[in-house]
Short mmCIF file of C-alpha atoms in Angstrom, two decimals:
data_model
loop_
_atom_site.label_atom_id
_atom_site.label_comp_id
_atom_site.label_asym_id
_atom_site.label_seq_id
_atom_site.Cartn_x
_atom_site.Cartn_y
_atom_site.Cartn_z
CA GLN F 30 0.44 0.03 0.08
CA LYS F 31 1.00 3.56 -1.05
CA GLU F 32 1.52 6.31 1.89
CA VAL F 33 -0.10 8.49 0.26
CA GLU F 34 -2.77 7.66 -2.14
CA GLN F 35 -4.25 9.84 -5.31
CA ASP F 36 -6.95 8.88 -7.81
CA PRO F 37 -5.20 9.82 -11.25
CA GLY F 38 -8.02 11.16 -13.01
CA PRO F 39 -8.11 12.68 -15.39
CA LEU F 40 -11.01 15.18 -13.58
CA SER F 41 -13.12 17.54 -16.25
CA VAL F 42 -14.88 20.46 -15.04
CA PRO F 43 -16.23 23.42 -17.14
CA GLU F 44 -14.73 26.81 -16.19
CA GLY F 45 -15.92 28.58 -13.11
CA ALA F 46 -16.84 24.98 -11.22
CA ILE F 47 -15.12 24.26 -8.02
CA VAL F 48 -12.69 21.55 -8.47
CA SER F 49 -12.14 18.77 -5.49
CA LEU F 50 -9.07 16.83 -4.65
CA ASN F 51 -8.46 14.17 -2.38
CA CYS F 52 -6.20 12.23 -0.78
CA THR F 53 -5.94 9.62 1.52
CA TYR F 54 -2.50 8.31 3.29
CA SER F 55 -1.35 5.76 6.03
CA ASN F 56 0.99 6.92 8.26
CA SER F 57 -0.48 8.36 11.35
CA ALA F 58 3.10 10.26 11.70
CA PHE F 59 2.41 12.42 8.93
CA GLN F 60 2.04 15.92 10.70
CA TYR F 61 2.61 18.57 7.30
CA PHE F 62 0.66 18.50 4.27
CA MET F 63 0.96 19.74 1.17
CA TRP F 64 -0.56 20.57 -2.33
CA TYR F 65 1.70 21.11 -5.51
CA ARG F 66 0.51 21.54 -8.91
CA GLN F 67 2.60 20.81 -11.68
CA TYR F 68 1.95 21.86 -15.57
CA SER F 69 3.63 19.46 -17.88
CA ARG F 70 7.18 19.95 -18.33
CA LYS F 71 7.54 22.16 -15.35
CA GLY F 72 8.28 21.26 -11.39
CA PRO F 73 6.31 21.30 -9.08
CA GLU F 74 4.93 24.58 -7.77
CA LEU F 75 4.25 25.20 -3.75
CA LEU F 76 0.46 25.47 -3.35
CA MET F 77 -0.66 25.08 -0.13
CA TYR F 78 0.86 23.90 3.53
CA THR F 79 -0.58 22.90 6.47
CA TYR F 80 0.05 21.35 9.59
CA SER F 81 -1.93 19.41 11.69
CA SER F 82 -6.17 19.16 10.79
CA GLY F 83 -8.25 22.06 9.78
CA ASN F 84 -8.47 24.35 7.25
CA LYS F 85 -6.47 26.80 5.41
CA GLU F 86 -7.78 29.35 2.36
CA ASP F 87 -5.97 31.62 -0.22
CA GLY F 88 -7.78 32.91 -2.73
CA ARG F 89 -9.64 30.44 -4.53
CA PHE F 90 -7.70 27.48 -3.14
CA THR F 91 -8.97 25.87 0.53
CA ALA F 92 -7.15 22.64 2.20
CA GLN F 93 -8.56 20.78 4.45
CA VAL F 94 -6.83 18.25 7.10
CA ASP F 95 -8.79 15.41 8.64
CA LYS F 96 -6.20 13.70 10.42
CA SER F 97 -8.87 11.75 12.22
CA SER F 98 -9.75 10.11 9.07
CA LYS F 99 -6.44 10.29 7.23
CA TYR F 100 -7.66 12.72 4.36
CA ILE F 101 -7.04 15.53 2.67
CA SER F 102 -8.70 17.88 0.28
CA LEU F 103 -8.14 20.82 -1.92
CA PHE F 104 -10.93 22.68 -3.16
CA ILE F 105 -10.64 25.46 -6.10
CA ARG F 106 -13.14 27.93 -6.23
CA ASP F 107 -14.23 29.56 -9.52
CA SER F 108 -11.64 27.46 -11.65
CA GLN F 109 -10.03 29.01 -14.86
CA PRO F 110 -8.25 27.42 -17.64
CA SER F 111 -4.87 28.27 -16.60
CA ASP F 112 -5.85 25.85 -13.56
CA SER F 113 -5.67 23.06 -15.97
CA ALA F 114 -2.42 21.11 -14.46
CA THR F 115 -1.58 18.12 -12.40
CA TYR F 116 -1.87 18.49 -8.50
CA LEU F 117 -0.17 17.10 -6.01
CA CYS F 118 -0.82 15.98 -2.56
CA ALA F 119 2.12 15.45 -0.14
CA SER F 120 2.57 14.83 3.72
CA ILE F 121 5.82 14.67 5.98
CA ALA F 122 6.33 13.44 9.17
CA ALA F 123 8.67 15.66 11.34
CA GLY F 124 12.30 15.09 10.60
CA ASN F 125 11.37 12.50 7.35
CA LYS F 126 11.08 12.40 4.06
CA LEU F 127 8.23 14.01 1.66
CA THR F 128 6.01 11.30 0.98
CA PHE F 129 4.06 12.41 -2.96
CA GLY F 130 0.94 10.81 -3.89
CA GLY F 131 1.04 10.05 -7.55
CA GLY F 132 -1.05 13.07 -8.75
CA THR F 133 -4.73 14.09 -10.09
CA ARG F 134 -4.87 15.30 -13.75
CA VAL F 135 -7.71 18.01 -13.48
CA LEU F 136 -8.97 20.14 -16.94
CA VAL F 137 -10.83 23.03 -16.72
CA LYS F 138 -12.80 23.49 -20.19
CA PRO F 139 -13.56 27.10 -21.40
CA GLU M 26 14.39 35.23 -3.99
CA ALA M 27 16.43 33.11 -6.81
CA GLY M 28 14.70 29.56 -6.82
CA VAL M 29 16.57 26.27 -7.29
CA ALA M 30 18.25 25.73 -10.07
CA GLN M 31 18.87 22.42 -12.25
CA SER M 32 21.37 21.84 -15.00
CA PRO M 33 20.67 20.77 -17.56
CA ARG M 34 17.47 20.54 -18.84
CA TYR M 35 17.22 17.79 -20.91
CA LYS M 36 19.85 15.11 -21.93
CA ILE M 37 20.04 11.94 -23.87
CA ILE M 38 22.05 9.25 -23.60
CA GLU M 39 22.38 6.01 -24.69
CA LYS M 40 22.22 3.07 -22.18
CA ARG M 41 25.14 2.28 -20.37
CA GLN M 42 26.31 5.82 -20.56
CA SER M 43 27.36 7.74 -17.43
CA VAL M 44 25.07 10.99 -16.91
CA ALA M 45 25.35 13.69 -14.31
CA PHE M 46 23.10 16.46 -12.73
CA TRP M 47 23.66 19.27 -11.27
CA CYS M 48 21.25 21.57 -8.35
CA ASN M 49 21.21 24.60 -7.31
CA PRO M 50 19.14 25.24 -3.78
CA ILE M 51 17.71 28.11 -2.71
CA SER M 52 20.22 30.45 -0.68
CA GLY M 53 20.40 28.98 3.23
CA HIS M 54 17.88 25.77 2.52
CA ALA M 55 19.39 23.62 4.73
CA THR M 56 17.86 20.50 3.63
CA LEU M 57 17.40 18.98 -0.37
CA TYR M 58 15.96 16.32 -2.07
CA TRP M 59 16.66 15.05 -5.49
CA TYR M 60 13.70 12.96 -6.53
CA GLN M 61 12.34 10.72 -9.72
CA GLN M 62 9.86 11.47 -11.41
CA ILE M 63 8.50 9.11 -13.94
CA LEU M 64 5.33 10.41 -16.83
CA GLY M 65 2.23 10.13 -15.11
CA GLN M 66 3.49 9.07 -11.45
CA GLY M 67 4.33 11.10 -8.35
CA PRO M 68 8.15 12.13 -8.00
CA LYS M 69 9.79 9.53 -5.69
CA LEU M 70 12.39 10.64 -3.44
CA LEU M 71 15.72 9.40 -4.06
CA ILE M 72 17.87 10.68 -1.40
CA GLN M 73 17.35 13.45 1.17
CA PHE M 74 20.72 15.66 2.55
CA GLN M 75 20.30 17.46 5.82
CA ASN M 76 23.21 20.03 5.13
CA ASN M 77 26.06 17.74 3.42
CA GLY M 78 24.97 14.45 5.03
CA VAL M 79 22.54 12.15 4.03
CA VAL M 80 18.84 11.26 6.05
CA ASP M 81 17.46 9.07 3.63
CA ASP M 82 18.74 6.95 0.71
CA SER M 83 16.36 4.42 1.05
CA GLN M 84 15.19 4.29 -2.25
CA LEU M 85 18.10 5.34 -4.26
CA PRO M 86 20.06 1.83 -6.49
CA LYS M 87 23.28 2.63 -4.83
CA ASP M 88 24.65 0.05 -7.31
CA ARG M 89 24.12 2.67 -10.56
CA PHE M 90 23.19 5.99 -8.71
CA SER M 91 25.38 8.34 -6.43
CA ALA M 92 24.81 11.79 -5.11
CA GLU M 93 26.48 14.30 -3.15
CA ARG M 94 26.20 17.80 -1.32
CA LEU M 95 29.52 19.42 -1.33
CA LYS M 96 29.96 22.15 1.54
CA GLY M 97 26.03 21.53 2.36
CA VAL M 98 24.96 23.85 -0.53
CA ASP M 99 25.48 22.69 -4.50
CA SER M 100 24.57 18.77 -4.99
CA THR M 101 25.13 16.53 -7.81
CA LEU M 102 23.54 13.33 -9.04
CA LYS M 103 25.16 10.73 -11.00
CA ILE M 104 24.04 7.21 -12.90
CA GLN M 105 26.50 5.16 -13.92
CA PRO M 106 25.27 3.01 -16.08
CA ALA M 107 22.29 4.22 -17.34
CA LYS M 108 19.55 1.96 -17.87
CA LEU M 109 16.37 2.46 -20.14
CA GLU M 110 14.07 2.34 -16.92
CA ASP M 111 16.22 5.45 -15.66
CA SER M 112 14.25 7.35 -18.07
CA ALA M 113 12.40 10.11 -16.24
CA VAL M 114 12.39 13.53 -15.04
CA TYR M 115 14.95 14.32 -12.11
CA LEU M 116 13.99 17.04 -9.77
CA CYS M 117 15.63 18.79 -6.86
CA ALA M 118 14.19 20.58 -4.25
CA SER M 119 15.14 22.40 -1.55
CA SER M 120 13.30 23.43 2.21
CA LYS M 121 14.91 25.89 5.17
CA LEU M 122 14.47 22.59 7.50
CA THR M 123 13.00 19.24 7.48
CA GLY M 124 9.21 19.33 7.42
CA THR M 125 9.13 22.71 6.33
CA GLU M 126 7.85 23.96 2.48
CA ALA M 127 10.29 22.46 -0.21
CA PHE M 128 10.70 24.20 -3.51
CA PHE M 129 11.17 22.47 -6.84
CA GLY M 130 13.43 23.29 -9.53
CA GLN M 131 12.39 22.62 -13.15
CA GLY M 132 13.56 19.66 -13.26
CA THR M 133 16.12 17.57 -15.63
CA ARG M 134 14.49 15.72 -18.57
CA LEU M 135 16.83 12.38 -18.62
CA THR M 136 16.01 9.84 -22.33
CA VAL M 137 17.91 7.03 -22.16
CA VAL M 138 17.54 5.17 -25.60
#
């Protein structure tokens, strides 16, 4: 079993819709959770960084962590075609390695 | 603030040849990571440095891959000899400390033919 799991997609939504992305993880020691966006032929770009359970909002992006169910979510409001990319969730335990999920491809259609 | 720099951006080599990648992390970042990303997959950690010491290299194929981080700054990753299955993007990332936000370079796309 992989430590961080994501549905590979692709997830196709119309412009303006809410994009909902999810990850599950198995390592109870994970404390820090990140979402990265990766455009084709580019390196991953950090979108959100959260510590422990709760919500964090940044513009159109909201990240949620539920440690009791080992569930991580990212919501993108008012989606734009420029949001079309692969979204990677990642988790890390203190002093440990940064572990990624497989990524979800998102396509926002004009 | 300058980002993580990697070179070269692209490399094509024949199997059994050797290749080296270079990474310059963000200034002041103590932790440096090398990841391998195969097309359609998430990044897989190869090696993690804290300053110039190795923290984790459990997934590094040590019979062919090697990495070093001299003086706790720049790092090189070497493959010798390369195999077809090494075709991937090699990503370097850095963070101030382990557990804080990690920032990635653009990656080196390696094709082994």
